[in-house]
């Protein structure tokens, strides 16, 4: 089975037509997806545990429908008869960790530009607004997940 990275488009995956049939009349939607699968180098015992974990994840994700919880688009399994599993998920543009690093870099560059006080103050307000929105989104997702129990 060819390995697909998160940078590839779903239409390149051999199982794409099963998940999203293209009628040939309209342009297929080009959306980025992430493919999550187990490493081929796992021992048979690790593979068995990993496959069970992935199926548990599939079981949970298929019930989720919230804007702050990643969406599962499909599952490809038993490709080539090796019991492998691949989950197809919406790709994140960036992670919270990447956002935190960006905020820290922006704040650091503002500290060096003391002469531009008013601009710096407005930029700090924007960063705090982004942080509060991120925290609110996380809180909403956690609230949703707890309500699903």
Short mmCIF file of N, CA and C in Angstrom, two decimals:
data_model
loop_
_atom_site.label_atom_id
_atom_site.label_comp_id
_atom_site.label_asym_id
_atom_site.label_seq_id
_atom_site.Cartn_x
_atom_site.Cartn_y
_atom_site.Cartn_z
N UNK A 1 0.85 -1.18 0.00
CA UNK A 1 0.00 0.00 0.00
C UNK A 1 0.88 1.23 0.00
N UNK A 2 0.59 2.17 -0.86
CA UNK A 2 1.34 3.41 -0.92
C UNK A 2 1.00 4.27 0.29
N UNK A 3 2.01 4.88 0.90
CA UNK A 3 1.78 5.71 2.08
C UNK A 3 1.51 7.14 1.64
N UNK A 4 0.47 7.73 2.20
CA UNK A 4 0.11 9.10 1.88
C UNK A 4 0.36 9.97 3.09
N UNK A 5 0.97 11.11 2.88
CA UNK A 5 1.23 12.04 3.98
C UNK A 5 0.10 13.03 4.09
N UNK A 6 0.13 13.82 5.16
CA UNK A 6 -0.92 14.81 5.37
C UNK A 6 -0.91 15.90 4.30
N UNK A 7 0.16 15.97 3.50
CA UNK A 7 0.24 17.00 2.47
C UNK A 7 -0.45 16.59 1.17
N UNK A 8 -0.87 15.37 1.06
CA UNK A 8 -1.49 14.90 -0.17
C UNK A 8 -2.99 15.16 -0.16
N UNK A 9 -3.55 15.29 -1.32
CA UNK A 9 -4.98 15.49 -1.45
C UNK A 9 -5.68 14.14 -1.45
N UNK A 10 -6.86 14.07 -0.88
CA UNK A 10 -7.60 12.81 -0.78
C UNK A 10 -7.83 12.19 -2.15
N UNK A 11 -7.99 13.01 -3.19
CA UNK A 11 -8.28 12.46 -4.51
C UNK A 11 -7.14 11.59 -5.04
N UNK A 12 -5.94 11.69 -4.43
CA UNK A 12 -4.81 10.86 -4.84
C UNK A 12 -4.87 9.47 -4.21
N UNK A 13 -5.70 9.28 -3.21
CA UNK A 13 -5.76 8.00 -2.51
C UNK A 13 -6.58 7.01 -3.32
N UNK A 14 -6.13 5.75 -3.44
CA UNK A 14 -6.86 4.77 -4.26
C UNK A 14 -8.29 4.52 -3.81
N UNK A 15 -8.61 4.75 -2.56
CA UNK A 15 -9.97 4.52 -2.08
C UNK A 15 -10.85 5.76 -2.18
N UNK A 16 -10.35 6.81 -2.80
CA UNK A 16 -11.10 8.07 -2.86
C UNK A 16 -12.47 7.88 -3.48
N UNK A 17 -12.58 7.16 -4.57
CA UNK A 17 -13.86 7.03 -5.26
C UNK A 17 -14.89 6.29 -4.41
N UNK A 18 -14.45 5.42 -3.54
CA UNK A 18 -15.39 4.73 -2.65
C UNK A 18 -15.98 5.70 -1.64
N UNK A 19 -15.16 6.66 -1.21
CA UNK A 19 -15.59 7.59 -0.17
C UNK A 19 -16.32 8.80 -0.74
N UNK A 20 -15.94 9.23 -1.92
CA UNK A 20 -16.47 10.46 -2.48
C UNK A 20 -16.57 10.31 -4.00
N UNK A 21 -17.57 9.57 -4.48
CA UNK A 21 -17.66 9.32 -5.91
C UNK A 21 -17.74 10.61 -6.73
N UNK A 22 -17.03 10.64 -7.81
CA UNK A 22 -17.01 11.80 -8.70
C UNK A 22 -17.83 11.45 -9.93
N UNK A 23 -18.83 12.27 -10.21
CA UNK A 23 -19.74 11.96 -11.31
C UNK A 23 -19.20 12.34 -12.69
N UNK A 24 -18.07 13.04 -12.75
CA UNK A 24 -17.49 13.42 -14.03
C UNK A 24 -18.06 14.70 -14.60
N UNK A 25 -19.14 15.23 -14.03
CA UNK A 25 -19.77 16.45 -14.54
C UNK A 25 -19.25 17.70 -13.85
N UNK A 26 -19.14 17.64 -12.54
CA UNK A 26 -18.69 18.81 -11.80
C UNK A 26 -17.27 18.59 -11.30
N UNK A 27 -16.63 19.67 -10.92
CA UNK A 27 -15.28 19.56 -10.36
C UNK A 27 -15.36 18.92 -8.99
N UNK A 28 -14.53 17.92 -8.72
CA UNK A 28 -14.53 17.36 -7.36
C UNK A 28 -14.00 18.39 -6.38
N UNK A 29 -14.54 18.39 -5.17
CA UNK A 29 -14.07 19.33 -4.16
C UNK A 29 -12.65 18.95 -3.76
N UNK A 30 -11.78 19.94 -3.73
CA UNK A 30 -10.39 19.72 -3.35
C UNK A 30 -10.22 20.13 -1.90
N UNK A 31 -10.19 19.18 -1.01
CA UNK A 31 -10.03 19.47 0.40
C UNK A 31 -8.87 18.65 0.92
N UNK A 32 -8.16 19.23 1.85
CA UNK A 32 -7.00 18.55 2.42
C UNK A 32 -7.42 17.61 3.54
N UNK A 33 -6.80 16.46 3.56
CA UNK A 33 -7.08 15.46 4.57
C UNK A 33 -5.78 14.95 5.17
N UNK A 34 -5.87 14.41 6.35
CA UNK A 34 -4.75 13.74 7.00
C UNK A 34 -5.07 12.25 7.05
N UNK A 35 -4.07 11.44 6.83
CA UNK A 35 -4.24 9.99 6.87
C UNK A 35 -3.50 9.47 8.08
N UNK A 36 -4.20 8.81 8.95
CA UNK A 36 -3.60 8.27 10.18
C UNK A 36 -3.57 6.76 10.07
N UNK A 37 -2.36 6.21 10.15
CA UNK A 37 -2.24 4.76 10.08
C UNK A 37 -1.07 4.30 10.93
N UNK A 38 -1.04 3.02 11.22
CA UNK A 38 0.02 2.44 12.04
C UNK A 38 1.29 2.26 11.22
N UNK A 39 2.43 2.32 11.90
CA UNK A 39 3.71 2.08 11.24
C UNK A 39 3.80 0.62 10.84
N UNK A 40 4.41 0.37 9.72
CA UNK A 40 4.58 -1.01 9.24
C UNK A 40 5.63 -1.76 10.06
N UNK A 41 6.47 -1.02 10.79
CA UNK A 41 7.58 -1.64 11.53
C UNK A 41 7.16 -2.20 12.89
N UNK A 42 5.88 -2.12 13.24
CA UNK A 42 5.43 -2.63 14.53
C UNK A 42 5.50 -4.15 14.58
N UNK A 43 5.72 -4.67 15.77
CA UNK A 43 5.68 -6.12 15.96
C UNK A 43 4.23 -6.59 15.81
N UNK A 44 4.00 -7.87 15.56
CA UNK A 44 2.62 -8.35 15.46
C UNK A 44 1.78 -8.02 16.70
N UNK A 45 2.39 -8.11 17.87
CA UNK A 45 1.67 -7.79 19.11
C UNK A 45 1.31 -6.30 19.17
N UNK A 46 2.28 -5.44 18.83
CA UNK A 46 2.03 -3.99 18.81
C UNK A 46 0.98 -3.64 17.76
N UNK A 47 1.05 -4.31 16.62
CA UNK A 47 0.08 -4.07 15.54
C UNK A 47 -1.32 -4.43 16.00
N UNK A 48 -1.46 -5.54 16.69
CA UNK A 48 -2.77 -5.97 17.19
C UNK A 48 -3.36 -4.95 18.15
N UNK A 49 -2.54 -4.47 19.09
CA UNK A 49 -2.99 -3.45 20.04
C UNK A 49 -3.31 -2.15 19.30
N UNK A 50 -2.46 -1.77 18.36
CA UNK A 50 -2.66 -0.54 17.59
C UNK A 50 -3.94 -0.56 16.78
N UNK A 51 -4.21 -1.69 16.12
CA UNK A 51 -5.45 -1.82 15.33
C UNK A 51 -6.67 -1.68 16.23
N UNK A 52 -6.63 -2.31 17.40
CA UNK A 52 -7.75 -2.20 18.35
C UNK A 52 -7.92 -0.74 18.79
N UNK A 53 -6.81 -0.04 19.05
CA UNK A 53 -6.89 1.37 19.44
C UNK A 53 -7.49 2.23 18.34
N UNK A 54 -7.07 1.96 17.10
CA UNK A 54 -7.61 2.75 15.98
C UNK A 54 -9.10 2.50 15.82
N UNK A 55 -9.54 1.25 15.95
CA UNK A 55 -10.97 0.98 15.84
C UNK A 55 -11.76 1.64 16.96
N UNK A 56 -11.17 1.73 18.16
CA UNK A 56 -11.82 2.48 19.25
C UNK A 56 -11.93 3.96 18.89
N UNK A 57 -10.87 4.50 18.29
CA UNK A 57 -10.90 5.90 17.86
C UNK A 57 -11.97 6.12 16.80
N UNK A 58 -12.05 5.20 15.84
CA UNK A 58 -13.08 5.29 14.80
C UNK A 58 -14.47 5.26 15.43
N UNK A 59 -14.67 4.37 16.38
CA UNK A 59 -15.96 4.25 17.06
C UNK A 59 -16.36 5.57 17.72
N UNK A 60 -15.40 6.23 18.34
CA UNK A 60 -15.68 7.52 19.00
C UNK A 60 -15.89 8.64 17.99
N UNK A 61 -14.98 8.74 17.02
CA UNK A 61 -15.02 9.86 16.07
C UNK A 61 -16.25 9.84 15.17
N UNK A 62 -16.76 8.65 14.84
CA UNK A 62 -17.91 8.59 13.93
C UNK A 62 -19.17 9.20 14.55
N UNK A 63 -19.19 9.32 15.88
CA UNK A 63 -20.34 9.89 16.58
C UNK A 63 -20.20 11.40 16.78
N UNK A 64 -19.03 11.95 16.52
CA UNK A 64 -18.76 13.35 16.84
C UNK A 64 -19.19 14.28 15.71
N UNK A 65 -19.82 15.38 16.10
CA UNK A 65 -20.20 16.42 15.14
C UNK A 65 -20.14 17.77 15.85
N UNK A 66 -18.96 18.34 15.92
CA UNK A 66 -18.76 19.62 16.59
C UNK A 66 -17.65 20.37 15.85
N UNK A 67 -17.80 21.69 15.66
CA UNK A 67 -16.79 22.44 14.90
C UNK A 67 -15.41 22.45 15.53
N UNK A 68 -15.31 22.17 16.83
CA UNK A 68 -14.01 22.18 17.49
C UNK A 68 -13.46 20.78 17.77
N UNK A 69 -14.07 19.77 17.16
CA UNK A 69 -13.58 18.39 17.26
C UNK A 69 -13.28 17.94 15.83
N UNK A 70 -12.08 17.41 15.63
CA UNK A 70 -11.68 17.01 14.28
C UNK A 70 -12.68 16.01 13.70
N UNK A 71 -12.95 16.13 12.42
CA UNK A 71 -13.96 15.30 11.77
C UNK A 71 -13.32 14.14 11.01
N UNK A 72 -13.86 12.96 11.24
CA UNK A 72 -13.41 11.78 10.51
C UNK A 72 -14.20 11.71 9.21
N UNK A 73 -13.50 11.50 8.10
CA UNK A 73 -14.14 11.44 6.79
C UNK A 73 -14.33 10.02 6.28
N UNK A 74 -13.52 9.11 6.77
CA UNK A 74 -13.65 7.74 6.30
C UNK A 74 -12.59 6.84 6.89
N UNK A 75 -12.73 5.57 6.58
CA UNK A 75 -11.79 4.55 7.06
C UNK A 75 -11.48 3.63 5.89
N UNK A 76 -10.21 3.33 5.72
CA UNK A 76 -9.78 2.34 4.73
C UNK A 76 -9.14 1.21 5.53
N UNK A 77 -9.59 -0.01 5.30
CA UNK A 77 -9.04 -1.12 6.09
C UNK A 77 -8.80 -2.35 5.24
N UNK A 78 -7.94 -3.19 5.77
CA UNK A 78 -7.58 -4.47 5.16
C UNK A 78 -7.09 -4.30 3.72
N UNK A 79 -6.27 -3.26 3.50
CA UNK A 79 -5.71 -3.04 2.18
C UNK A 79 -4.62 -4.08 1.95
N UNK A 80 -4.76 -4.88 0.96
CA UNK A 80 -3.77 -5.91 0.66
C UNK A 80 -3.83 -7.10 1.60
N UNK A 81 -4.93 -7.24 2.33
CA UNK A 81 -5.10 -8.39 3.20
C UNK A 81 -4.22 -8.41 4.44
N UNK A 82 -3.67 -7.26 4.82
CA UNK A 82 -2.77 -7.25 5.97
C UNK A 82 -3.42 -6.67 7.23
N UNK A 83 -4.74 -6.53 7.23
CA UNK A 83 -5.49 -6.00 8.38
C UNK A 83 -5.09 -4.58 8.77
N UNK A 84 -4.45 -3.84 7.87
CA UNK A 84 -4.07 -2.46 8.18
C UNK A 84 -5.31 -1.57 8.19
N UNK A 85 -5.21 -0.48 8.92
CA UNK A 85 -6.32 0.47 9.04
C UNK A 85 -5.78 1.87 8.81
N UNK A 86 -6.52 2.68 8.08
CA UNK A 86 -6.15 4.06 7.83
C UNK A 86 -7.39 4.92 8.08
N UNK A 87 -7.27 5.90 8.98
CA UNK A 87 -8.37 6.82 9.24
C UNK A 87 -8.13 8.08 8.41
N UNK A 88 -9.17 8.56 7.77
CA UNK A 88 -9.07 9.78 6.97
C UNK A 88 -9.76 10.89 7.76
N UNK A 89 -8.99 11.91 8.12
CA UNK A 89 -9.46 13.02 8.96
C UNK A 89 -9.29 14.34 8.23
N UNK A 90 -10.08 15.34 8.63
CA UNK A 90 -9.81 16.69 8.15
C UNK A 90 -8.43 17.09 8.63
N UNK A 91 -7.70 17.78 7.78
CA UNK A 91 -6.35 18.21 8.15
C UNK A 91 -6.44 19.55 8.88
N UNK A 92 -5.72 19.65 9.97
CA UNK A 92 -5.64 20.92 10.69
C UNK A 92 -4.71 21.86 9.93
N UNK A 93 -5.10 23.14 9.84
CA UNK A 93 -4.20 24.12 9.23
C UNK A 93 -2.97 24.31 10.09
N UNK A 94 -3.18 24.33 11.39
CA UNK A 94 -2.07 24.43 12.34
C UNK A 94 -2.57 23.97 13.70
N UNK A 95 -1.65 23.56 14.53
CA UNK A 95 -2.01 23.05 15.85
C UNK A 95 -1.99 24.18 16.87
N UNK A 96 -2.54 23.92 18.04
CA UNK A 96 -2.48 24.90 19.12
C UNK A 96 -1.04 25.18 19.49
N UNK A 97 -0.21 24.16 19.50
CA UNK A 97 1.21 24.35 19.81
C UNK A 97 1.86 25.31 18.82
N UNK A 98 1.55 25.17 17.53
CA UNK A 98 2.10 26.08 16.52
C UNK A 98 1.60 27.51 16.74
N UNK A 99 0.34 27.65 17.13
CA UNK A 99 -0.21 28.98 17.42
C UNK A 99 0.49 29.62 18.61
N UNK A 100 0.73 28.85 19.67
CA UNK A 100 1.41 29.37 20.86
C UNK A 100 2.81 29.86 20.49
N UNK A 101 3.52 29.10 19.68
CA UNK A 101 4.86 29.51 19.23
C UNK A 101 4.77 30.80 18.42
N UNK A 102 3.78 30.90 17.53
CA UNK A 102 3.61 32.12 16.73
C UNK A 102 3.33 33.31 17.63
N UNK A 103 2.44 33.13 18.62
CA UNK A 103 2.14 34.23 19.54
C UNK A 103 3.39 34.68 20.28
N UNK A 104 4.20 33.71 20.75
CA UNK A 104 5.43 34.05 21.47
C UNK A 104 6.39 34.82 20.58
N UNK A 105 6.49 34.42 19.31
CA UNK A 105 7.37 35.12 18.37
C UNK A 105 6.88 36.54 18.11
N UNK A 106 5.58 36.71 17.95
CA UNK A 106 5.02 38.04 17.71
C UNK A 106 5.23 38.94 18.92
N UNK A 107 5.03 38.41 20.11
CA UNK A 107 5.23 39.20 21.33
C UNK A 107 6.70 39.58 21.45
N UNK A 108 7.60 38.64 21.12
CA UNK A 108 9.04 38.93 21.16
C UNK A 108 9.42 40.03 20.21
N UNK A 109 8.86 40.04 19.00
CA UNK A 109 9.18 41.10 18.03
C UNK A 109 8.58 42.43 18.47
N UNK A 110 7.46 42.40 19.20
CA UNK A 110 6.87 43.65 19.70
C UNK A 110 7.74 44.26 20.79
N UNK A 111 8.35 43.42 21.61
CA UNK A 111 9.22 43.91 22.67
C UNK A 111 10.40 44.69 22.10
N UNK A 112 10.84 44.33 20.90
CA UNK A 112 11.98 45.00 20.28
C UNK A 112 11.58 46.30 19.60
N UNK A 113 10.29 46.52 19.40
CA UNK A 113 9.85 47.75 18.70
C UNK A 113 9.13 48.68 19.67
N UNK A 114 9.86 49.14 20.67
CA UNK A 114 9.29 50.00 21.72
C UNK A 114 8.79 51.32 21.14
N UNK A 115 9.38 51.80 20.07
CA UNK A 115 9.00 53.10 19.51
C UNK A 115 7.59 53.10 18.94
N UNK A 116 7.07 51.96 18.57
CA UNK A 116 5.74 51.88 17.95
C UNK A 116 4.72 51.44 18.98
N UNK A 117 4.56 52.19 20.04
CA UNK A 117 3.70 51.80 21.17
C UNK A 117 2.25 51.54 20.77
N UNK A 118 1.63 52.45 20.01
CA UNK A 118 0.20 52.28 19.70
C UNK A 118 -0.03 51.05 18.83
N UNK A 119 0.86 50.84 17.86
CA UNK A 119 0.73 49.66 17.01
C UNK A 119 0.93 48.39 17.84
N UNK A 120 1.92 48.41 18.71
CA UNK A 120 2.21 47.26 19.56
C UNK A 120 1.03 46.95 20.46
N UNK A 121 0.40 47.98 21.01
CA UNK A 121 -0.74 47.78 21.90
C UNK A 121 -1.90 47.12 21.15
N UNK A 122 -2.17 47.58 19.93
CA UNK A 122 -3.24 46.99 19.12
C UNK A 122 -2.91 45.54 18.74
N UNK A 123 -1.65 45.28 18.42
CA UNK A 123 -1.25 43.92 18.08
C UNK A 123 -1.40 42.99 19.29
N UNK A 124 -1.06 43.49 20.47
CA UNK A 124 -1.22 42.69 21.69
C UNK A 124 -2.69 42.37 21.93
N UNK A 125 -3.56 43.34 21.68
CA UNK A 125 -5.00 43.10 21.83
C UNK A 125 -5.46 41.99 20.89
N UNK A 126 -4.94 42.01 19.65
CA UNK A 126 -5.32 40.98 18.68
C UNK A 126 -4.82 39.60 19.12
N UNK A 127 -3.60 39.55 19.62
CA UNK A 127 -3.06 38.27 20.09
C UNK A 127 -3.91 37.74 21.24
N UNK A 128 -4.26 38.61 22.19
CA UNK A 128 -5.08 38.17 23.32
C UNK A 128 -6.47 37.73 22.85
N UNK A 129 -7.00 38.41 21.85
CA UNK A 129 -8.30 38.01 21.31
C UNK A 129 -8.20 36.60 20.71
N UNK A 130 -7.12 36.34 19.96
CA UNK A 130 -6.91 35.01 19.38
C UNK A 130 -6.77 33.95 20.47
N UNK A 131 -6.02 34.28 21.53
CA UNK A 131 -5.83 33.33 22.64
C UNK A 131 -7.16 33.02 23.32
N UNK A 132 -7.95 34.05 23.56
CA UNK A 132 -9.25 33.84 24.22
C UNK A 132 -10.17 33.02 23.33
N UNK A 133 -10.17 33.30 22.02
CA UNK A 133 -10.99 32.51 21.10
C UNK A 133 -10.54 31.05 21.07
N UNK A 134 -9.23 30.81 21.10
CA UNK A 134 -8.72 29.44 21.12
C UNK A 134 -9.15 28.74 22.41
N UNK A 135 -9.02 29.41 23.53
CA UNK A 135 -9.42 28.82 24.82
C UNK A 135 -10.91 28.53 24.84
N UNK A 136 -11.70 29.45 24.29
CA UNK A 136 -13.15 29.25 24.24
C UNK A 136 -13.50 28.04 23.37
N UNK A 137 -12.83 27.92 22.22
CA UNK A 137 -13.07 26.77 21.33
C UNK A 137 -12.73 25.46 22.01
N UNK A 138 -11.62 25.44 22.74
CA UNK A 138 -11.23 24.22 23.47
C UNK A 138 -12.27 23.90 24.54
N UNK A 139 -12.70 24.93 25.28
CA UNK A 139 -13.71 24.72 26.33
C UNK A 139 -15.02 24.18 25.74
N UNK A 140 -15.43 24.72 24.60
CA UNK A 140 -16.65 24.24 23.94
C UNK A 140 -16.51 22.77 23.52
N UNK A 141 -15.34 22.42 22.98
CA UNK A 141 -15.11 21.04 22.56
C UNK A 141 -15.13 20.10 23.76
N UNK A 142 -14.49 20.50 24.85
CA UNK A 142 -14.48 19.65 26.06
C UNK A 142 -15.89 19.50 26.61
N UNK A 143 -16.65 20.58 26.63
CA UNK A 143 -18.04 20.52 27.08
C UNK A 143 -18.85 19.55 26.21
N UNK A 144 -18.68 19.63 24.90
CA UNK A 144 -19.36 18.74 23.97
C UNK A 144 -18.98 17.28 24.24
N UNK A 145 -17.68 17.03 24.39
CA UNK A 145 -17.22 15.66 24.63
C UNK A 145 -17.78 15.09 25.93
N UNK A 146 -17.84 15.90 26.97
CA UNK A 146 -18.41 15.43 28.24
C UNK A 146 -19.91 15.15 28.11
N UNK A 147 -20.59 15.93 27.29
CA UNK A 147 -22.02 15.72 27.10
C UNK A 147 -22.31 14.44 26.31
N UNK A 148 -21.32 13.94 25.55
CA UNK A 148 -21.49 12.73 24.74
C UNK A 148 -21.37 11.45 25.53
N UNK A 149 -20.90 11.51 26.75
CA UNK A 149 -20.66 10.30 27.56
C UNK A 149 -21.91 9.55 27.84
#
